[in-house]
Tab-separated table of C-alpha atoms in Angstrom:
chain	number	residue	atom	x	y	z
A	1	UNK	CA	-119.616	36.778	99.906
A	2	UNK	CA	-122.048	35.618	97.717
A	3	UNK	CA	-124.447	37.593	96.070
A	4	UNK	CA	-127.732	35.872	95.265
A	5	UNK	CA	-127.680	33.717	98.235
A	6	UNK	CA	-130.691	35.954	99.263
A	7	UNK	CA	-133.158	36.384	96.758
A	8	UNK	CA	-132.688	32.215	96.082
A	9	UNK	CA	-133.455	30.792	99.324
A	10	UNK	CA	-135.802	33.682	99.712
A	11	UNK	CA	-137.754	32.554	96.388
A	12	UNK	CA	-137.343	29.408	98.997
A	13	UNK	CA	-138.475	30.281	102.009
A	14	UNK	CA	-141.936	31.793	100.064
A	15	UNK	CA	-142.237	27.627	98.771
A	16	UNK	CA	-143.072	26.464	101.471
A	17	UNK	CA	-139.624	25.982	103.170
A	18	UNK	CA	-138.609	25.145	106.747
A	19	UNK	CA	-134.989	26.892	107.097
A	20	UNK	CA	-133.932	30.213	105.848
A	21	UNK	CA	-130.373	31.764	106.343
A	22	UNK	CA	-131.809	34.533	108.247
A	23	UNK	CA	-132.770	31.102	109.687
A	24	UNK	CA	-130.006	29.928	111.047
A	25	UNK	CA	-128.313	33.413	111.864
A	26	UNK	CA	-127.059	34.561	108.702
A	27	UNK	CA	-126.010	38.427	108.442
A	28	UNK	CA	-127.817	41.124	106.063
A	29	UNK	CA	-125.123	42.476	103.638
A	30	UNK	CA	-126.072	45.639	101.479
A	31	UNK	CA	-123.162	47.689	100.334
A	32	UNK	CA	-125.940	50.038	98.468
A	33	UNK	CA	-126.218	51.241	102.776
A	34	UNK	CA	-122.624	50.210	103.717
A	35	UNK	CA	-120.920	52.920	101.067
A	36	UNK	CA	-121.696	56.794	101.551
A	37	UNK	CA	-124.737	58.358	100.040
A	38	UNK	CA	-121.731	60.092	98.173
A	39	UNK	CA	-120.433	57.213	96.854
A	40	UNK	CA	-123.990	54.837	96.388
A	41	UNK	CA	-126.718	57.850	95.659
A	42	UNK	CA	-128.578	56.266	97.803
A	43	UNK	CA	-131.194	53.779	98.125
A	44	UNK	CA	-132.589	53.139	94.340
A	45	UNK	CA	-135.539	51.326	93.736
A	46	UNK	CA	-134.537	47.063	92.121
A	47	UNK	CA	-131.571	47.588	94.582
A	48	UNK	CA	-132.737	44.441	96.748
A	49	UNK	CA	-130.534	42.917	94.153
A	50	UNK	CA	-127.396	43.304	95.466
A	51	UNK	CA	-128.616	42.074	99.428
A	52	UNK	CA	-126.076	39.627	100.087
A	53	UNK	CA	-126.835	36.475	103.112
A	54	UNK	CA	-124.017	35.999	104.817
A	55	UNK	CA	-122.669	32.620	107.024
A	56	UNK	CA	-120.658	29.823	107.332
A	57	UNK	CA	-120.268	27.114	104.947
A	58	UNK	CA	-121.282	24.880	106.833
A	59	UNK	CA	-124.917	27.221	108.167
A	60	UNK	CA	-124.961	27.556	104.539
A	61	UNK	CA	-125.066	24.043	103.596
A	62	UNK	CA	-127.654	23.496	107.141
A	63	UNK	CA	-129.776	25.448	105.641
A	64	UNK	CA	-130.104	24.750	102.119
A	65	UNK	CA	-130.015	20.816	103.325
A	66	UNK	CA	-133.332	21.578	105.550
A	67	UNK	CA	-135.560	22.645	102.587
A	68	UNK	CA	-134.473	19.987	100.683
A	69	UNK	CA	-135.704	17.498	102.632
A	70	UNK	CA	-138.875	18.804	102.855
A	71	UNK	CA	-139.196	19.226	99.073
A	72	UNK	CA	-141.860	16.798	97.461
A	73	UNK	CA	-140.163	14.420	95.151
A	74	UNK	CA	-136.346	14.727	97.483
A	75	UNK	CA	-135.228	11.273	99.321
A	76	UNK	CA	-131.586	12.818	101.341
A	77	UNK	CA	-129.953	9.371	101.545
A	78	UNK	CA	-126.792	10.531	103.762
A	79	UNK	CA	-123.328	8.578	104.471
A	80	UNK	CA	-123.853	6.838	101.247
A	81	UNK	CA	-121.363	7.505	98.730
A	82	UNK	CA	-121.507	6.430	95.350
A	83	UNK	CA	-118.433	3.451	94.705
A	84	UNK	CA	-119.208	3.397	89.726
A	85	UNK	CA	-121.569	3.880	87.453
A	86	UNK	CA	-123.712	1.016	85.701
A	87	UNK	CA	-123.940	1.393	81.777
A	88	UNK	CA	-127.301	0.559	80.087
A	89	UNK	CA	-127.898	1.032	75.394
A	90	UNK	CA	-125.140	3.655	74.295
A	91	UNK	CA	-127.227	6.971	72.903
A	92	UNK	CA	-123.518	7.761	70.523
A	93	UNK	CA	-121.367	4.480	69.559
A	94	UNK	CA	-119.002	3.931	71.728
A	95	UNK	CA	-119.559	6.533	74.078
A	96	UNK	CA	-120.488	4.991	78.119
A	97	UNK	CA	-123.777	5.738	78.964
A	98	UNK	CA	-124.408	6.050	82.028
A	99	UNK	CA	-127.493	3.757	83.438
A	100	UNK	CA	-127.866	4.058	87.052
A	101	UNK	CA	-125.196	4.004	90.222
A	102	UNK	CA	-124.098	1.576	92.617
A	103	UNK	CA	-123.733	2.022	96.523
A	104	UNK	CA	-120.484	0.935	98.186
A	105	UNK	CA	-123.565	-0.974	100.404
A	106	UNK	CA	-123.901	-2.733	96.395
A	107	UNK	CA	-127.422	-1.181	96.240
A	108	UNK	CA	-127.990	0.265	92.405
A	109	UNK	CA	-130.245	3.140	91.811
A	110	UNK	CA	-131.238	3.510	88.290
A	111	UNK	CA	-130.916	7.628	86.890
A	112	UNK	CA	-132.551	8.556	83.718
A	113	UNK	CA	-129.628	11.624	84.413
A	114	UNK	CA	-126.941	11.478	87.483
A	115	UNK	CA	-125.945	14.884	88.412
A	116	UNK	CA	-122.650	15.241	90.020
A	117	UNK	CA	-122.123	18.196	92.262
A	118	UNK	CA	-119.095	16.381	94.778
A	119	UNK	CA	-117.388	19.949	94.584
A	120	UNK	CA	-113.905	19.717	94.406
A	121	UNK	CA	-112.625	16.344	95.069
A	122	UNK	CA	-115.043	15.029	92.503
A	123	UNK	CA	-114.340	11.195	91.657
A	124	UNK	CA	-115.922	12.099	88.396
A	125	UNK	CA	-113.183	11.125	85.823
A	126	UNK	CA	-111.784	8.595	88.036
A	127	UNK	CA	-116.212	6.968	88.097
A	128	UNK	CA	-115.904	7.565	84.098
A	129	UNK	CA	-112.250	6.026	83.119
A	130	UNK	CA	-113.515	2.919	84.790
A	131	UNK	CA	-116.554	2.672	82.384
A	132	UNK	CA	-113.840	3.243	79.132
A	133	UNK	CA	-114.590	6.913	79.235
A	134	UNK	CA	-111.991	9.293	77.549
A	135	UNK	CA	-110.943	11.311	80.883
A	136	UNK	CA	-112.947	14.535	80.169
A	137	UNK	CA	-109.819	17.450	79.153
A	138	UNK	CA	-109.146	19.182	82.667
A	139	UNK	CA	-106.969	22.523	83.966
A	140	UNK	CA	-104.563	22.173	86.460
A	141	UNK	CA	-103.139	24.616	88.537
A	142	UNK	CA	-101.750	25.728	92.554
A	143	UNK	CA	-103.190	28.996	92.445
A	144	UNK	CA	-100.131	30.523	93.704
A	145	UNK	CA	-101.768	32.391	97.174
A	146	UNK	CA	-101.312	30.600	100.979
A	147	UNK	CA	-103.653	32.339	103.372
A	148	UNK	CA	-102.581	33.042	106.874
A	149	UNK	CA	-107.112	33.677	109.146
A	150	UNK	CA	-108.219	32.997	112.414
A	151	UNK	CA	-112.506	33.069	113.646
A	152	UNK	CA	-113.667	35.545	115.895
A	153	UNK	CA	-116.516	36.429	117.695
A	154	UNK	CA	-118.590	39.139	119.420
A	155	UNK	CA	-120.401	38.526	122.222
A	156	UNK	CA	-123.425	41.328	121.231
A	157	UNK	CA	-123.816	39.511	117.151
A	158	UNK	CA	-122.877	41.850	115.616
A	159	UNK	CA	-119.598	41.794	113.032
A	160	UNK	CA	-117.494	44.330	112.532
A	161	UNK	CA	-118.238	47.474	110.494
A	162	UNK	CA	-116.681	47.558	106.875
A	163	UNK	CA	-114.310	50.634	106.232
A	164	UNK	CA	-114.264	49.707	102.319
A	165	UNK	CA	-114.479	46.696	100.773
A	166	UNK	CA	-113.631	42.724	101.615
A	167	UNK	CA	-110.766	41.682	100.061
A	168	UNK	CA	-108.028	45.052	99.630
A	169	UNK	CA	-105.389	45.157	98.326
A	170	UNK	CA	-102.358	46.860	100.098
A	171	UNK	CA	-99.043	45.977	97.765
A	172	UNK	CA	-97.812	42.386	98.428
A	173	UNK	CA	-100.804	41.446	100.880
A	174	UNK	CA	-103.972	41.635	100.848
A	175	UNK	CA	-106.777	41.671	103.443
A	176	UNK	CA	-110.036	39.407	103.483
A	177	UNK	CA	-112.431	40.437	106.325
A	178	UNK	CA	-115.434	38.026	105.449
A	179	UNK	CA	-118.090	38.459	108.300
A	180	UNK	CA	-120.156	35.342	108.493
A	181	UNK	CA	-123.173	34.357	111.205
A	182	UNK	CA	-124.584	33.920	114.588
A	183	UNK	CA	-121.569	37.530	115.619
A	184	UNK	CA	-119.126	35.663	113.721
A	185	UNK	CA	-115.725	37.046	110.016
A	186	UNK	CA	-113.216	35.349	110.455
A	187	UNK	CA	-109.733	37.589	108.779
A	188	UNK	CA	-107.374	36.800	105.882
A	189	UNK	CA	-103.582	37.847	105.226
A	190	UNK	CA	-103.495	36.231	101.489
A	191	UNK	CA	-99.647	36.412	100.190
A	192	UNK	CA	-97.673	34.387	97.083
A	193	UNK	CA	-97.120	30.700	98.486
A	194	UNK	CA	-93.264	32.013	97.558
A	195	UNK	CA	-92.491	35.035	99.409
A	196	UNK	CA	-90.491	32.885	102.365
A	197	UNK	CA	-90.278	36.082	103.919
A	198	UNK	CA	-93.937	36.240	105.754
A	199	UNK	CA	-94.065	32.957	106.275
A	200	UNK	CA	-93.312	34.522	110.419
A	201	UNK	CA	-97.323	34.510	109.672
A	202	UNK	CA	-97.580	31.196	110.962
A	203	UNK	CA	-96.655	33.626	114.450
A	204	UNK	CA	-99.964	34.525	116.751
A	205	UNK	CA	-98.207	37.696	117.941
A	206	UNK	CA	-97.523	38.555	114.084
A	207	UNK	CA	-99.725	37.814	112.606
A	208	UNK	CA	-102.521	40.430	115.419
A	209	UNK	CA	-99.679	43.281	114.354
A	210	UNK	CA	-99.179	43.125	111.426
A	211	UNK	CA	-102.710	43.648	111.153
A	212	UNK	CA	-103.705	46.050	113.845
A	213	UNK	CA	-101.189	48.316	111.501
A	214	UNK	CA	-104.158	48.478	108.939
A	215	UNK	CA	-106.256	51.280	109.824
A	216	UNK	CA	-109.252	50.349	107.084
A	217	UNK	CA	-108.826	46.651	109.078
A	218	UNK	CA	-107.599	47.104	112.487
A	219	UNK	CA	-111.179	46.800	114.572
A	220	UNK	CA	-112.060	42.968	112.952
A	221	UNK	CA	-109.521	42.293	115.727
A	222	UNK	CA	-112.182	43.644	118.549
A	223	UNK	CA	-114.079	39.830	119.162
A	224	UNK	CA	-113.520	36.078	120.581
A	225	UNK	CA	-110.793	33.826	119.156
A	226	UNK	CA	-112.040	31.001	117.723
A	227	UNK	CA	-109.399	28.976	117.001
A	228	UNK	CA	-105.759	29.334	118.824
A	229	UNK	CA	-103.594	30.143	116.310
A	230	UNK	CA	-103.563	30.495	113.227
A	231	UNK	CA	-104.912	28.960	110.675
A	232	UNK	CA	-103.188	28.212	106.966
A	233	UNK	CA	-104.395	27.968	103.900
A	234	UNK	CA	-101.964	26.216	100.768
A	235	UNK	CA	-101.652	25.349	97.613
A	236	UNK	CA	-105.520	25.667	96.821
A	237	UNK	CA	-106.107	24.176	92.542
A	238	UNK	CA	-107.974	25.938	89.877
A	239	UNK	CA	-110.025	22.637	88.169
A	240	UNK	CA	-111.865	23.027	85.018
A	241	UNK	CA	-112.775	20.601	83.845
A	242	UNK	CA	-114.424	20.000	80.031
A	243	UNK	CA	-116.452	16.952	79.965
A	244	UNK	CA	-116.960	17.248	75.764
A	245	UNK	CA	-113.476	16.356	74.126
A	246	UNK	CA	-113.243	17.492	69.704
A	247	UNK	CA	-117.846	17.472	70.029
A	248	UNK	CA	-118.442	14.435	71.520
A	249	UNK	CA	-119.627	14.037	74.915
A	250	UNK	CA	-116.943	11.553	76.912
A	251	UNK	CA	-119.712	10.416	78.404
A	252	UNK	CA	-124.128	10.410	77.963
A	253	UNK	CA	-126.161	10.339	81.044
A	254	UNK	CA	-124.421	11.831	83.027
A	255	UNK	CA	-124.076	15.961	84.266
A	256	UNK	CA	-121.680	17.613	86.822
A	257	UNK	CA	-122.592	21.026	88.321
A	258	UNK	CA	-121.469	23.683	90.447
A	259	UNK	CA	-117.800	23.030	91.419
A	260	UNK	CA	-116.561	19.085	90.182
A	261	UNK	CA	-116.937	21.225	86.647
A	262	UNK	CA	-114.463	24.461	88.394
A	263	UNK	CA	-113.455	25.761	91.493
A	264	UNK	CA	-111.046	28.572	92.195
A	265	UNK	CA	-109.276	29.353	94.712
A	266	UNK	CA	-111.894	31.780	97.095
A	267	UNK	CA	-110.239	34.979	97.767
A	268	UNK	CA	-113.164	36.992	95.146
A	269	UNK	CA	-116.152	35.135	97.585
A	270	UNK	CA	-118.005	33.902	94.215
A	271	UNK	CA	-117.882	30.431	94.756
A	272	UNK	CA	-121.156	29.465	95.697
A	273	UNK	CA	-122.219	32.183	93.585
A	274	UNK	CA	-121.136	30.246	90.252
A	275	UNK	CA	-122.667	27.185	91.792
A	276	UNK	CA	-125.644	28.978	91.995
A	277	UNK	CA	-125.422	30.164	88.397
A	278	UNK	CA	-125.058	26.706	87.481
A	279	UNK	CA	-127.428	25.182	88.498
A	280	UNK	CA	-130.507	27.205	88.336
A	281	UNK	CA	-129.069	26.535	84.856
A	282	UNK	CA	-128.421	23.025	85.489
A	283	UNK	CA	-133.345	22.961	86.090
A	284	UNK	CA	-133.889	25.156	83.380
A	285	UNK	CA	-131.688	22.744	80.525
A	286	UNK	CA	-133.531	19.640	82.059
A	287	UNK	CA	-136.750	21.535	81.192
A	288	UNK	CA	-135.944	22.186	78.630
A	289	UNK	CA	-134.626	18.907	77.334
A	290	UNK	CA	-134.004	16.589	75.508
A	291	UNK	CA	-134.256	14.076	77.864
A	292	UNK	CA	-134.834	10.572	75.785
A	293	UNK	CA	-131.592	12.468	73.418
A	294	UNK	CA	-128.568	11.561	76.163
A	295	UNK	CA	-125.895	12.459	73.143
A	296	UNK	CA	-127.655	15.656	72.487
A	297	UNK	CA	-128.669	16.809	76.287
A	298	UNK	CA	-125.040	16.385	76.168
A	299	UNK	CA	-124.117	19.049	74.096
A	300	UNK	CA	-126.053	21.094	75.097
A	301	UNK	CA	-125.377	20.408	78.854
A	302	UNK	CA	-121.937	21.648	77.486
A	303	UNK	CA	-123.227	24.404	75.405
A	304	UNK	CA	-124.921	26.123	78.633
A	305	UNK	CA	-122.048	26.000	80.978
A	306	UNK	CA	-119.565	27.826	78.228
A	307	UNK	CA	-122.374	30.860	78.182
A	308	UNK	CA	-123.996	30.516	82.035
A	309	UNK	CA	-121.198	30.308	84.317
A	310	UNK	CA	-117.382	29.627	82.227
A	311	UNK	CA	-117.510	33.093	81.240
A	312	UNK	CA	-117.785	33.740	85.149
A	313	UNK	CA	-114.312	31.161	85.533
A	314	UNK	CA	-112.314	32.478	83.658
A	315	UNK	CA	-112.547	36.138	84.556
A	316	UNK	CA	-111.386	34.348	88.487
A	317	UNK	CA	-108.678	33.350	86.872
A	318	UNK	CA	-107.314	36.203	85.105
A	319	UNK	CA	-107.551	38.621	88.421
A	320	UNK	CA	-106.001	35.966	90.611
A	321	UNK	CA	-103.109	35.129	87.653
A	322	UNK	CA	-102.714	39.232	87.184
A	323	UNK	CA	-102.538	39.767	90.881
A	324	UNK	CA	-100.101	37.094	91.919
A	325	UNK	CA	-97.978	38.561	89.162
A	326	UNK	CA	-98.156	42.128	90.564
A	327	UNK	CA	-97.740	41.058	94.446
A	328	UNK	CA	-94.523	38.753	92.958
A	329	UNK	CA	-93.140	41.591	90.722
A	330	UNK	CA	-93.723	44.298	94.243
A	331	UNK	CA	-91.347	42.016	95.563
A	332	UNK	CA	-89.524	42.928	94.288
A	333	UNK	CA	-89.089	46.458	93.720
A	334	UNK	CA	-90.360	46.386	91.074
A	335	UNK	CA	-93.940	48.032	89.594
A	336	UNK	CA	-96.445	45.205	87.466
A	337	UNK	CA	-96.702	46.331	84.255
A	338	UNK	CA	-99.222	44.076	81.848
A	339	UNK	CA	-100.918	44.712	78.550
A	340	UNK	CA	-103.817	43.380	78.999
A	341	UNK	CA	-106.886	45.032	78.210
A	342	UNK	CA	-109.212	43.030	81.430
A	343	UNK	CA	-106.419	44.194	84.008
A	344	UNK	CA	-106.295	48.436	82.504
A	345	UNK	CA	-110.249	48.253	82.541
A	346	UNK	CA	-110.695	46.217	86.181
A	347	UNK	CA	-108.604	48.531	88.329
A	348	UNK	CA	-110.228	51.722	86.298
A	349	UNK	CA	-113.758	50.569	87.464
A	350	UNK	CA	-112.991	50.092	90.826
A	351	UNK	CA	-111.404	53.069	90.758
A	352	UNK	CA	-113.539	54.491	89.174
A	353	UNK	CA	-116.599	53.163	91.339
A	354	UNK	CA	-116.639	55.845	94.259
A	355	UNK	CA	-116.884	58.150	92.232
A	356	UNK	CA	-120.251	57.769	90.368
A	357	UNK	CA	-122.677	56.244	91.539
A	358	UNK	CA	-124.183	54.022	87.937
A	359	UNK	CA	-120.420	53.192	87.390
A	360	UNK	CA	-120.469	51.433	92.097
A	361	UNK	CA	-123.331	49.459	90.881
A	362	UNK	CA	-121.674	48.329	88.059
A	363	UNK	CA	-118.759	47.517	90.246
A	364	UNK	CA	-122.128	45.493	92.995
A	365	UNK	CA	-122.443	43.346	89.751
A	366	UNK	CA	-119.508	42.815	88.561
A	367	UNK	CA	-118.407	41.777	91.905
A	368	UNK	CA	-121.684	39.343	93.430
A	369	UNK	CA	-121.288	37.081	90.169
A	370	UNK	CA	-125.115	39.656	89.011
A	371	UNK	CA	-123.831	40.471	85.104
A	372	UNK	CA	-120.589	39.372	83.556
A	373	UNK	CA	-116.626	41.413	82.906
A	374	UNK	CA	-118.928	41.898	78.617
A	375	UNK	CA	-122.472	42.722	80.022
A	376	UNK	CA	-120.735	45.633	82.659
A	377	UNK	CA	-119.328	46.683	80.687
A	378	UNK	CA	-122.375	47.210	77.516
A	379	UNK	CA	-125.284	49.034	79.343
A	380	UNK	CA	-125.415	52.280	78.387
A	381	UNK	CA	-122.400	54.811	79.682
A	382	UNK	CA	-120.210	52.715	81.455
A	383	UNK	CA	-117.624	52.195	79.306
A	384	UNK	CA	-116.477	55.450	79.073
A	385	UNK	CA	-117.576	56.582	82.431
A	386	UNK	CA	-114.892	54.272	83.499
A	387	UNK	CA	-111.873	55.578	81.140
A	388	UNK	CA	-112.925	58.841	81.737
A	389	UNK	CA	-113.141	58.888	85.656
A	390	UNK	CA	-110.774	55.888	86.635
A	391	UNK	CA	-107.327	55.857	83.517
A	392	UNK	CA	-105.814	57.411	86.892
A	393	UNK	CA	-106.057	54.182	88.545
A	394	UNK	CA	-102.026	54.093	89.217
A	395	UNK	CA	-101.438	57.351	90.735
A	396	UNK	CA	-103.112	56.812	93.623
A	397	UNK	CA	-103.481	56.521	97.022
A	398	UNK	CA	-103.072	53.799	97.852
A	399	UNK	CA	-105.045	52.420	101.295
A	400	UNK	CA	-103.297	53.162	104.183
A	401	UNK	CA	-101.103	50.305	105.524
A	402	UNK	CA	-97.230	49.926	105.561
A	403	UNK	CA	-94.799	49.996	103.092
A	404	UNK	CA	-93.340	46.160	102.323
A	405	UNK	CA	-90.543	47.204	104.679
A	406	UNK	CA	-92.476	48.703	107.360
A	407	UNK	CA	-94.788	45.072	106.507
A	408	UNK	CA	-90.910	43.101	107.403
A	409	UNK	CA	-89.834	45.154	110.300
A	410	UNK	CA	-93.373	43.756	111.932
A	411	UNK	CA	-93.178	39.914	110.725
A	412	UNK	CA	-88.947	39.898	111.857
């Protein structure tokens, strides 16, 4: 679930775009209305920024593609893969400059700037080394999570009510409930990929029994299954690439955006929102230039990437690492302990949010990629309220559901 999409698509529609997610059957999620008034404090001016539109990936992509197709000056060429880059005069001695792409059909397309938006499976590093560039600095690791999920649809186009956050931790597992479009939704059970005892969740009956055992989630089963089996997603890689090494770009004339730059485990639902933030930053960068100095442009884009989306990537990665370590500690029957103040404040923020409307909105801004953690805690009074109201998060009652022993008995 990604906040911020609604405004972007609304802007596109106002500019004459032929399609929006609403037209495609997307649902709207408004946390300030879904939460009880004693938590949200009621609607406030400016709360519209929290409205999110939900949808499955193909629906999201088709809406964006339709707007792009109708945008003057944009040509969409489908089914034409890039085979390689062609180089031109170097902007930095010894550094290749990408001046064109060659399609697999053998056509050469010149460009002032080539943008790589081909996602987490981007071949950009190989394409760069093929023209003699140094490889980017790449960080790559298995996120360590495994997802067991199914999809459902209602008969009346509605989606289940969320009695809590869409991502909820329950000891050694988490549940993920995702409203989508046209009365469809997904339910996921997230575990450590090392947890062999829970691999029985591949079985539909055992998976269903586990979901039913969580009172805040069980009603999400009240729909028609869209798949006959449990879908399993594992070996999800966290990847980060930096295309500037020792203050010199590995190549000029080509810029990476979105998942081709960095991608993470999807449980926090930040992927598209981070990609949109990055895309808007690229728009701003190309407007500011300098387009006539490819070397400076590459460095400027690296700096803008570090300032706009790098904090979201790093905080997502750190949260996932802590959550995985917590799951594995609880699996071994011991509490999870860490000296990282970031983990402490994240949990304190979540614990304090239902107790204070301002803290609640701060949490929604953080979840929705509307503000970084540093920006949230810099808001007047937020840090102090989180410390005051959230310090007891370790002693809070767990969400209703089975403990580890009961969970294992359900899947046995």
